[in-house]
CSV table of C-alpha atoms in Angstrom, one decimal:
chain,number,residue,atom,x,y,z
Q,1,LEU,CA,71.3,103.5,98.7
Q,2,ARG,CA,74.7,103.1,97.1
Q,3,LEU,CA,78.2,102.3,98.2
Q,4,THR,CA,80.4,105.3,99.1
Q,5,LEU,CA,83.5,106.6,97.4
Q,6,ILE,CA,86.2,105.6,99.9
Q,7,VAL,CA,89.1,103.9,98.0
Q,8,GLY,CA,91.9,106.2,97.0
Q,9,LEU,CA,95.1,105.7,94.9
Q,10,LEU,CA,97.2,104.2,97.7
Q,11,SER,CA,94.4,101.9,98.8
Q,12,GLY,CA,93.8,100.8,95.2
Q,13,ILE,CA,97.5,100.0,94.7
Q,14,CYS,CA,97.5,98.1,98.0
Q,15,LEU,CA,94.4,96.2,97.0
Q,16,ILE,CA,96.0,95.0,93.7
Q,17,VAL,CA,99.4,94.2,95.3
Q,18,GLY,CA,98.0,92.8,98.5
Q,19,THR,CA,95.6,90.5,96.6
Q,20,MET,CA,98.1,89.3,94.1
Q,21,ILE,CA,100.9,88.6,96.6
Q,22,GLY,CA,99.3,85.8,98.7
Q,23,SER,CA,100.9,82.4,99.3
Q,24,GLY,CA,101.7,81.8,95.6
Q,25,ILE,CA,105.2,83.3,95.5
Q,26,PHE,CA,106.1,81.4,98.7
Q,27,ILE,CA,104.7,78.0,97.4
Q,28,SER,CA,104.1,77.8,93.7
Q,29,PRO,CA,107.7,78.5,92.4
Q,30,LYS,CA,108.2,74.7,92.6
Q,31,SER,CA,105.1,74.1,90.4
Q,32,VAL,CA,106.3,76.5,87.7
Q,33,LEU,CA,109.8,74.9,87.8
Q,34,LEU,CA,108.2,71.4,87.7
Q,35,TYR,CA,106.4,72.0,84.4
Q,36,SER,CA,109.1,74.3,82.8
Q,37,GLY,CA,111.9,71.8,83.6
Q,38,ALA,CA,114.8,74.2,84.3
Q,39,VAL,CA,115.8,77.5,86.0
Q,40,GLY,CA,116.0,79.5,82.8
Q,41,PRO,CA,112.5,78.8,81.4
Q,42,CYS,CA,111.1,79.1,85.0
Q,43,LEU,CA,112.4,82.7,85.3
Q,44,LEU,CA,111.2,83.5,81.8
Q,45,ILE,CA,107.7,82.2,82.5
Q,46,TRP,CA,107.5,84.2,85.7
Q,47,ALA,CA,108.5,87.4,83.8
Q,48,ALA,CA,106.1,86.5,80.9
Q,49,CYS,CA,103.3,86.0,83.4
Q,50,GLY,CA,104.0,89.5,84.7
Q,51,VAL,CA,103.9,91.0,81.2
Q,52,LEU,CA,100.7,89.1,80.4
Q,53,SER,CA,99.0,90.3,83.6
Q,54,THR,CA,100.0,93.9,82.9
Q,55,LEU,CA,98.6,93.7,79.3
Q,56,GLY,CA,95.4,92.2,80.6
Q,57,ALA,CA,95.1,94.9,83.2
Q,58,LEU,CA,95.7,97.6,80.6
Q,59,CYS,CA,92.7,96.2,78.7
Q,60,TYR,CA,90.7,96.4,82.0
Q,61,ALA,CA,91.9,99.9,82.5
Q,62,GLU,CA,90.2,101.0,79.3
Q,63,LEU,CA,87.1,99.0,80.1
Q,64,GLY,CA,87.0,100.3,83.7
Q,65,THR,CA,87.3,104.0,82.7
Q,66,MET,CA,84.8,103.5,79.8
Q,67,ILE,CA,82.2,101.6,81.9
Q,68,THR,CA,82.5,102.9,85.4
Q,69,LYS,CA,80.5,100.2,87.1
Q,70,SER,CA,81.6,97.7,89.7
Q,71,GLY,CA,81.6,94.0,88.9
Q,72,ALA,CA,84.6,93.9,86.5
Q,73,GLU,CA,83.9,91.2,83.8
Q,74,TYR,CA,80.2,91.0,84.7
Q,75,SER,CA,79.6,94.7,83.8
Q,76,TYR,CA,81.7,94.6,80.6
Q,77,LEU,CA,80.2,91.3,79.2
Q,78,LYS,CA,76.7,92.6,79.9
Q,79,GLU,CA,77.4,95.9,78.1
Q,80,CYS,CA,78.8,94.1,75.1
Q,81,PHE,CA,77.2,90.7,74.7
Q,82,GLY,CA,74.0,91.1,76.8
Q,83,PRO,CA,72.8,89.5,80.0
Q,84,LEU,CA,73.4,85.8,79.3
Q,85,PRO,CA,77.2,85.7,79.2
Q,86,ALA,CA,77.3,88.2,82.2
Q,87,TYR,CA,75.0,85.9,84.1
Q,88,LEU,CA,77.1,82.8,83.4
Q,89,PHE,CA,80.2,84.7,84.6
Q,90,SER,CA,78.5,85.8,87.8
Q,91,TRP,CA,77.0,82.3,88.4
Q,92,THR,CA,80.5,80.6,88.0
Q,93,THR,CA,82.4,83.2,89.9
Q,94,VAL,CA,80.1,83.9,92.8
Q,95,MET,CA,79.3,80.2,93.4
Q,96,VAL,CA,82.7,78.6,92.7
Q,97,LEU,CA,85.7,80.8,91.7
Q,98,LYS,CA,85.7,83.5,94.4
Q,99,PRO,CA,84.7,81.4,97.4
Q,100,SER,CA,87.0,78.5,96.6
Q,101,ALA,CA,89.9,80.9,96.1
Q,102,PHE,CA,89.0,82.5,99.4
Q,103,ALA,CA,89.0,79.0,101.0
Q,104,ILE,CA,92.4,78.0,99.5
Q,105,ILE,CA,94.1,81.2,100.7
Q,106,THR,CA,92.7,80.9,104.3
Q,107,LEU,CA,93.8,77.2,104.3
Q,108,SER,CA,97.3,78.3,103.4
Q,109,PHE,CA,97.1,80.9,106.2
Q,110,ALA,CA,95.9,78.2,108.6
Q,111,GLU,CA,98.7,75.7,107.7
Q,112,TYR,CA,101.5,78.3,108.2
Q,113,ALA,CA,99.9,79.7,111.4
Q,114,SER,CA,99.5,76.3,113.1
Q,115,ALA,CA,102.8,74.8,111.9
Q,116,PRO,CA,104.9,76.2,114.9
Q,117,PHE,CA,102.7,74.4,117.3
Q,118,TYR,CA,103.4,71.0,115.6
Q,119,PRO,CA,107.2,70.8,115.1
Q,120,GLY,CA,108.3,67.9,113.1
Q,121,CYS,CA,104.9,67.0,111.7
Q,122,SER,CA,102.0,68.4,109.8
Q,123,PRO,CA,99.2,70.1,111.8
Q,124,PRO,CA,96.0,67.9,112.1
Q,125,LEU,CA,93.6,68.5,109.3
Q,126,ILE,CA,90.8,69.5,111.7
Q,127,VAL,CA,93.0,72.2,113.2
Q,128,THR,CA,93.8,73.8,109.9
Q,129,LYS,CA,90.2,73.7,108.8
Q,130,CYS,CA,88.9,75.2,112.0
Q,131,LEU,CA,91.5,77.9,111.9
Q,132,SER,CA,90.7,78.6,108.2
Q,133,ALA,CA,87.0,78.9,109.1
Q,134,THR,CA,87.9,81.3,112.0
Q,135,ALA,CA,89.9,83.4,109.6
Q,136,ILE,CA,87.0,83.5,107.1
Q,137,PHE,CA,84.6,84.6,109.9
Q,138,LEU,CA,87.0,87.3,111.1
Q,139,ILE,CA,87.7,88.7,107.6
Q,140,VAL,CA,84.0,88.7,106.6
Q,141,SER,CA,83.2,90.5,109.9
Q,142,VAL,CA,85.8,93.2,109.2
Q,143,ASN,CA,84.5,93.7,105.7
Q,144,CYS,CA,80.9,93.9,106.9
Q,145,LEU,CA,81.7,96.4,109.6
Q,146,SER,CA,83.5,99.1,107.5
Q,147,VAL,CA,84.9,99.6,104.0
Q,148,LYS,CA,87.5,102.0,105.6
Q,149,LEU,CA,88.5,99.4,108.2
Q,150,ALA,CA,88.9,96.7,105.5
Q,151,SER,CA,90.9,99.1,103.4
Q,152,TYR,CA,93.2,99.9,106.4
Q,153,VAL,CA,93.7,96.2,107.0
Q,154,GLN,CA,94.6,95.7,103.4
Q,155,ASN,CA,97.2,98.5,103.5
Q,156,ILE,CA,98.8,97.3,106.7
Q,157,PHE,CA,99.1,93.7,105.5
Q,158,THR,CA,100.4,94.8,102.1
Q,159,ALA,CA,103.2,96.7,103.7
Q,160,ALA,CA,104.1,93.6,105.8
Q,161,LYS,CA,104.3,91.4,102.7
Q,162,LEU,CA,106.4,93.9,100.8
Q,163,PHE,CA,108.7,94.1,103.7
Q,164,ILE,CA,109.5,90.3,103.8
Q,165,ILE,CA,109.8,90.3,100.0
Q,166,LEU,CA,112.3,93.2,100.2
Q,167,ILE,CA,114.3,91.2,102.8
Q,168,ILE,CA,114.4,88.1,100.5
Q,169,VAL,CA,115.3,90.1,97.4
Q,170,VAL,CA,118.1,92.0,99.2
Q,171,SER,CA,119.5,88.7,100.6
Q,172,GLY,CA,119.4,87.2,97.1
Q,173,ILE,CA,121.3,90.2,95.7
Q,174,VAL,CA,124.0,89.9,98.4
Q,175,LEU,CA,124.4,86.1,97.8
Q,176,LEU,CA,124.7,86.7,94.0
Q,177,ALA,CA,127.3,89.4,94.7
Q,178,GLN,CA,129.2,86.8,96.8
Q,179,GLY,CA,129.3,84.4,93.9
Q,180,HIS,CA,126.5,82.0,94.7
Q,181,THR,CA,125.6,81.5,91.0
Q,182,GLU,CA,126.3,77.8,90.5
Q,183,ASN,CA,122.5,77.0,90.3
Q,184,LEU,CA,122.1,79.6,87.5
Q,185,SER,CA,124.7,78.1,85.2
Q,186,ASN,CA,123.4,75.9,82.4
Q,187,ALA,CA,120.0,77.4,83.2
Q,188,PHE,CA,118.3,75.9,80.2
Q,189,ASP,CA,119.4,72.3,80.6
Q,190,GLY,CA,116.4,69.9,80.9
Q,191,SER,CA,113.9,72.5,79.6
Q,192,SER,CA,110.4,71.1,78.8
Q,193,SER,CA,109.2,71.3,75.2
Q,194,SER,CA,105.8,69.9,75.8
Q,195,PHE,CA,102.9,72.1,74.6
Q,196,GLY,CA,100.8,71.1,77.6
Q,197,SER,CA,103.5,71.4,80.2
Q,198,ILE,CA,104.3,74.9,79.2
Q,199,GLY,CA,100.6,75.7,79.5
Q,200,LEU,CA,100.5,74.2,83.0
Q,201,ALA,CA,103.6,76.2,84.0
Q,202,PHE,CA,101.8,79.4,82.9
Q,203,TYR,CA,98.7,78.3,84.8
Q,204,ASN,CA,100.7,78.0,88.0
Q,205,GLY,CA,102.5,81.2,87.4
Q,206,LEU,CA,99.3,83.1,86.6
Q,207,TRP,CA,97.7,81.7,89.7
Q,208,ALA,CA,100.3,83.6,91.7
Q,209,TYR,CA,99.6,86.7,89.6
Q,210,ASP,CA,95.8,86.3,90.0
Q,211,GLY,CA,94.2,89.5,91.3
Q,212,TRP,CA,95.4,91.9,88.6
Q,213,ASN,CA,91.7,92.7,87.8
Q,214,GLN,CA,90.6,93.2,91.4
Q,215,LEU,CA,90.3,97.0,91.3
Q,216,ASN,CA,87.7,96.7,88.5
Q,217,PHE,CA,85.3,94.9,90.9
Q,218,ILE,CA,85.0,98.1,93.1
Q,219,THR,CA,85.1,100.9,90.4
Q,220,GLU,CA,82.0,102.6,92.0
Q,221,GLU,CA,83.9,102.9,95.3
Q,222,LEU,CA,87.1,104.3,93.8
Q,223,LYS,CA,87.8,108.0,94.0
Q,224,ASP,CA,88.4,109.5,90.6
Q,225,PRO,CA,88.5,106.2,88.7
Q,226,TYR,CA,89.5,107.9,85.5
Q,227,ARG,CA,92.9,108.8,87.1
Q,228,ASN,CA,93.3,106.3,89.9
Q,229,LEU,CA,92.3,103.0,88.1
Q,230,PRO,CA,95.0,103.1,85.4
Q,231,LEU,CA,97.6,104.6,87.8
Q,232,ALA,CA,97.0,101.9,90.4
Q,233,ILE,CA,97.3,99.3,87.6
Q,234,LEU,CA,100.5,100.8,86.1
Q,235,ILE,CA,102.2,101.0,89.5
Q,236,GLY,CA,100.9,97.9,91.2
Q,237,ILE,CA,101.3,95.1,88.6
Q,238,PRO,CA,104.9,95.9,87.4
Q,239,LEU,CA,105.8,96.2,91.1
Q,240,VAL,CA,104.5,92.7,91.7
Q,241,SER,CA,106.2,91.4,88.6
Q,242,VAL,CA,109.6,92.7,89.6
Q,243,CYS,CA,109.1,91.3,93.1
Q,244,TYR,CA,108.2,87.8,91.8
Q,245,VAL,CA,111.2,87.5,89.4
Q,246,MET,CA,113.7,88.8,92.0
Q,247,VAL,CA,112.3,86.5,94.7
Q,248,ASN,CA,112.6,83.5,92.4
Q,249,LEU,CA,116.1,84.5,91.5
Q,250,ALA,CA,116.9,84.7,95.3
Q,251,TYR,CA,115.6,81.2,95.8
Q,252,PHE,CA,118.0,79.8,93.2
Q,253,THR,CA,121.0,81.3,94.9
Q,254,VAL,CA,120.6,78.8,97.8
Q,255,MET,CA,118.6,75.9,96.4
Q,256,THR,CA,119.2,73.5,93.5
Q,257,THR,CA,116.2,72.7,91.3
Q,258,THR,CA,115.9,69.3,93.1
Q,259,GLU,CA,115.9,70.9,96.5
Q,260,LEU,CA,113.4,73.5,95.5
Q,261,LEU,CA,111.1,70.8,94.1
Q,262,LEU,CA,111.3,68.8,97.3
Q,263,SER,CA,110.7,71.7,99.6
Q,264,PRO,CA,107.2,71.7,101.1
Q,265,ALA,CA,107.4,75.6,101.4
Q,266,VAL,CA,110.1,77.2,99.4
Q,267,ALA,CA,110.2,80.5,101.3
Q,268,VAL,CA,110.6,78.7,104.6
Q,269,THR,CA,113.5,76.6,103.3
Q,270,PHE,CA,115.1,79.8,102.1
Q,271,GLY,CA,114.6,81.4,105.5
Q,272,ASP,CA,116.1,78.4,107.3
Q,273,ARG,CA,119.3,78.6,105.2
Q,274,VAL,CA,119.8,82.3,105.0
Q,275,PHE,CA,118.2,83.9,108.1
Q,276,TYR,CA,118.9,81.3,110.9
Q,277,PRO,CA,118.5,81.8,113.9
Q,278,LEU,CA,115.9,84.4,112.8
Q,279,SER,CA,114.3,82.1,110.2
Q,280,TRP,CA,111.0,82.3,112.0
Q,281,ILE,CA,110.3,85.7,110.5
Q,282,VAL,CA,109.6,84.1,107.1
Q,283,PRO,CA,106.6,81.9,108.1
Q,284,LEU,CA,105.3,84.8,110.3
Q,285,PHE,CA,105.2,87.1,107.3
Q,286,VAL,CA,103.7,84.4,105.1
Q,287,VAL,CA,100.9,84.2,107.6
Q,288,LEU,CA,100.4,88.0,107.4
Q,289,SER,CA,100.7,87.8,103.6
Q,290,THR,CA,98.0,85.2,103.2
Q,291,PHE,CA,95.7,86.9,105.6
Q,292,GLY,CA,96.0,90.2,103.6
Q,293,SER,CA,95.4,88.4,100.3
Q,294,ALA,CA,92.3,86.7,101.8
Q,295,ASN,CA,91.0,90.1,102.9
Q,296,GLY,CA,91.4,91.5,99.4
Q,297,SER,CA,89.7,88.5,97.9
Q,298,CYS,CA,86.7,88.9,100.2
Q,299,PHE,CA,86.5,92.6,99.7
Q,300,THR,CA,86.1,92.3,95.9
Q,301,ALA,CA,84.0,89.1,95.8
Q,302,GLY,CA,81.2,90.8,97.8
Q,303,ARG,CA,81.0,93.5,95.2
Q,304,LEU,CA,80.4,91.1,92.3
Q,305,ALA,CA,77.5,89.4,94.1
Q,306,TYR,CA,76.2,92.8,95.1
Q,307,VAL,CA,76.2,94.0,91.4
Q,308,SER,CA,74.6,90.8,90.2
Q,309,GLY,CA,71.8,91.1,92.7
Q,310,ARG,CA,71.3,94.7,91.8
Q,311,GLU,CA,70.9,93.7,88.1
Q,312,GLY,CA,68.4,90.9,88.9
Q,313,HIS,CA,70.8,88.1,88.2
Q,314,MET,CA,71.1,86.9,91.8
Q,315,VAL,CA,68.5,87.0,94.6
Q,316,LYS,CA,67.7,90.6,95.4
Q,317,ILE,CA,68.9,90.5,99.0
Q,318,LEU,CA,72.5,90.3,97.7
Q,319,SER,CA,72.0,93.9,96.4
Q,320,TYR,CA,71.2,95.2,99.9
Q,321,ILE,CA,73.6,97.5,101.7
Q,322,SER,CA,73.9,97.9,105.5
Q,323,LEU,CA,72.2,101.2,106.6
Q,324,ARG,CA,74.7,101.5,109.4
Q,325,HIS,CA,78.0,100.5,107.8
Q,326,TYR,CA,77.4,101.1,104.1
Q,327,THR,CA,78.8,97.7,103.1
Q,328,PRO,CA,77.2,94.9,101.0
Q,329,SER,CA,76.8,92.7,104.0
Q,330,PRO,CA,74.5,89.9,102.5
Q,331,ALA,CA,76.9,89.5,99.5
Q,332,LEU,CA,79.9,89.3,101.8
Q,333,ILE,CA,78.2,86.8,104.1
Q,334,LEU,CA,77.3,84.6,101.1
Q,335,ASN,CA,80.9,84.5,99.9
Q,336,GLY,CA,82.0,83.6,103.5
Q,337,LEU,CA,79.5,80.8,103.9
Q,338,LEU,CA,80.4,79.3,100.5
Q,339,ALA,CA,84.1,79.5,101.4
Q,340,ILE,CA,83.5,77.6,104.6
Q,341,CYS,CA,81.6,74.9,102.6
Q,342,TYR,CA,84.7,74.6,100.3
Q,343,ILE,CA,87.1,74.0,103.1
Q,344,ILE,CA,85.2,70.9,104.2
Q,345,PRO,CA,86.3,68.6,101.3
Q,346,ALA,CA,89.7,66.9,101.6
Q,347,ASP,CA,91.2,68.6,98.5
Q,348,ILE,CA,89.8,71.6,96.6
Q,349,ASN,CA,93.0,72.3,94.7
Q,350,ARG,CA,91.8,70.0,91.9
Q,351,LEU,CA,88.6,72.0,91.7
Q,352,ILE,CA,90.5,75.3,91.3
Q,353,ASN,CA,92.7,73.7,88.6
Q,354,TYR,CA,89.8,72.7,86.5
Q,355,PHE,CA,87.8,75.8,87.0
Q,356,SER,CA,90.8,78.0,86.1
Q,357,ILE,CA,90.0,77.2,82.6
Q,358,ALA,CA,86.6,78.8,83.1
Q,359,GLN,CA,88.3,81.9,84.4
Q,360,TRP,CA,90.4,82.2,81.3
Q,361,VAL,CA,87.4,81.7,79.1
Q,362,PHE,CA,85.9,84.8,80.7
Q,363,TYR,CA,89.2,86.7,80.5
Q,364,GLY,CA,89.3,86.0,76.8
Q,365,LEU,CA,85.6,87.0,76.3
Q,366,THR,CA,86.3,90.3,78.1
Q,367,ALA,CA,89.2,91.1,75.9
Q,368,LEU,CA,87.1,90.2,72.9
Q,369,ALA,CA,84.4,92.5,74.3
Q,370,LEU,CA,86.9,95.4,74.2
Q,371,ILE,CA,87.6,94.7,70.6
Q,372,VAL,CA,83.9,94.4,69.7
Q,373,MET,CA,83.0,97.6,71.4
Q,374,ARG,CA,85.6,99.5,69.5
Q,375,PHE,CA,83.3,99.1,66.5
Q,376,THR,CA,79.8,98.8,68.1
Q,377,ARG,CA,80.1,101.4,70.9
Q,378,LYS,CA,82.2,104.2,69.3
Q,379,ASP,CA,80.1,106.7,71.3
Q,380,LEU,CA,81.5,105.7,74.6
Q,381,HIS,CA,84.1,108.0,76.2
Q,382,ARG,CA,87.5,106.3,76.5
Q,383,PRO,CA,89.9,108.2,78.8
Q,384,VAL,CA,92.3,105.3,78.4
Q,385,LYS,CA,92.7,103.6,75.0
Q,386,VAL,CA,95.1,100.7,74.5
Q,387,PRO,CA,96.4,99.5,71.0
Q,388,ILE,CA,93.9,97.0,69.7
Q,389,VAL,CA,96.7,94.5,69.3
Q,390,ILE,CA,96.8,94.1,73.1
Q,391,PRO,CA,93.3,92.7,73.6
Q,392,GLY,CA,93.9,90.6,70.4
Q,393,LEU,CA,96.9,89.1,72.1
Q,394,MET,CA,94.9,88.5,75.3
Q,395,VAL,CA,92.3,86.6,73.3
Q,396,ILE,CA,95.0,84.4,71.6
Q,397,VAL,CA,96.7,83.7,75.0
Q,398,SER,CA,93.4,82.9,76.6
Q,399,CYS,CA,92.6,80.4,73.9
Q,400,TYR,CA,96.0,78.7,74.4
Q,401,LEU,CA,95.6,78.5,78.1
Q,402,VAL,CA,92.1,77.0,77.8
Q,403,LEU,CA,92.9,74.5,75.1
Q,404,ALA,CA,96.5,73.4,75.9
Q,405,PRO,CA,95.8,71.4,79.1
Q,406,ILE,CA,92.7,69.9,77.6
Q,407,ILE,CA,94.5,68.8,74.4
Q,408,ASP,CA,97.6,67.6,76.4
Q,409,LYS,CA,95.6,65.6,79.0
Q,410,PRO,CA,91.9,65.4,78.4
Q,411,GLU,CA,89.9,64.5,81.6
Q,412,MET,CA,86.3,64.1,82.4
Q,413,GLU,CA,86.5,66.8,85.1
Q,414,TYR,CA,86.7,69.5,82.4
Q,415,LEU,CA,83.3,68.3,81.1
Q,416,TYR,CA,81.9,68.5,84.7
Q,417,CYS,CA,83.1,72.1,85.0
Q,418,ALA,CA,81.4,73.0,81.7
Q,419,ALA,CA,78.2,71.2,82.8
Q,420,PHE,CA,78.2,73.1,86.0
Q,421,ILE,CA,78.6,76.4,84.2
Q,422,PHE,CA,75.7,75.7,81.8
Q,423,CYS,CA,73.6,74.4,84.6
Q,424,GLY,CA,73.2,78.0,85.5
Q,425,LEU,CA,70.9,78.2,82.5
Q,426,LEU,CA,68.4,76.1,84.4
Q,427,LEU,CA,68.0,79.0,86.8
Q,428,TYR,CA,68.6,81.8,84.3
Q,429,PHE,CA,65.6,81.2,82.0
Q,430,PRO,CA,62.8,80.7,84.6
Q,431,PHE,CA,64.0,83.2,87.2
Q,432,VAL,CA,65.8,85.9,85.2
Q,433,HIS,CA,64.7,85.8,81.6
Q,434,TRP,CA,61.0,84.7,81.9
Q,435,LYS,CA,60.5,85.9,85.5
Q,436,VAL,CA,57.9,83.2,86.2
Q,437,SER,CA,55.4,84.4,88.9
Q,438,TRP,CA,56.1,81.6,91.3
Q,439,GLY,CA,59.8,82.1,91.1
Q,440,THR,CA,59.5,85.9,91.7
Q,441,LYS,CA,57.1,85.2,94.7
Q,442,LEU,CA,59.5,82.6,96.2
Q,443,THR,CA,62.6,84.8,96.0
Q,444,SER,CA,60.6,87.8,97.4
Q,445,GLU,CA,59.6,85.7,100.4
Q,446,TYR,CA,63.1,84.6,101.0
Q,447,THR,CA,64.4,88.2,100.7
Q,448,THR,CA,61.8,89.4,103.2
Q,449,VAL,CA,62.6,86.6,105.7
Q,450,PHE,CA,66.4,87.2,105.5
Q,451,TYR,CA,65.9,91.0,105.7
Q,452,LEU,CA,63.7,90.8,108.8
Q,453,SER,CA,66.1,88.3,110.5
Q,454,SER,CA,69.0,90.7,109.9
Q,455,LEU,CA,67.2,93.3,112.0
Q,456,PHE,CA,67.3,91.2,115.1
């Protein structure tokens, strides 16, 4: 039993745009500004992050049309370098990166959704965590019930977030036309020249752009992937890039750099100054935006666990598909349960910051895989073929983004992240490589128990 072809071009674009535009553009502008030091470098970094995301996505367009399997990096690393790097990617992403990102997005949703009920103060932590867990349960339930329903939800919430971005951008253009340009004069005064600070500015910008590879996780469910995958990428990512640069430009028409850095939520401050007494529409649409982004994250995360289980790199039950709904329900439920676990600690943002390095290690390896397969797999059909300089540039940028923060500010947490990744080898060799009899028996028994329990 396999997943059905259900995602068309429009849904593919909405998945990319809807997952990329979450809470980042409404919150992280101050992080990029903090590390870049001035308005000019800040805007340039936002634009550069858009170019970098587009180049990376073009590499993935070639890989996705050459290897039409779901799972994104997992499938490409396995095809080029063998099962071990692919397993380490799935271990890190399934256990940490995907569920923790899901948790952070739903926490942002919960903070904005609960804020109107606590005017003048921050919502209690228990309220935001409970609301976040409720959102996770609801999103996982929708994705387990129907691929088509999850796709409709994604399309609707993507339209909502593009609507509020259009309002912000048009307001910014009007303010610029009225002469509100004082914050844009001397735009490069105070620019940071630190090697590490620029790297951290890129990290924060790229966090807002994260999601440019999401369509590659569901290639097997994409109608006509040879046409729709590259088209969705070429339409979706430049659209997001233009939105991000224009939104940041709009912010600077009403806020100084100091005011922007002190703002707890940049978009809400913008709304208070420009849209009053209708400023409530901004937090409302931020809630819709984060919910849609969380839905997209959940949609693709389940496919990675599903493909890993199918290839024998995760427990077999993760490769099971609901007979009634044709969705990878066990994989989706695992992602939801892990996300709920990650909302329990006081602060998981530090976890994401450290594990972002791991993400860029795998981005770099995937770009390297594209270069290697140009020479080792010349027989593969390539409907899309990018200049080899593009994956080469992605490898260099990935190395910079991995090494710059470590060199600038080495911390033990980076070693802990590396240790966690390689701890996966303790499970890989006995259960995957050697397939010890007791391990196979144990996982088979667990699979049988979970399967039988799902019938009742």
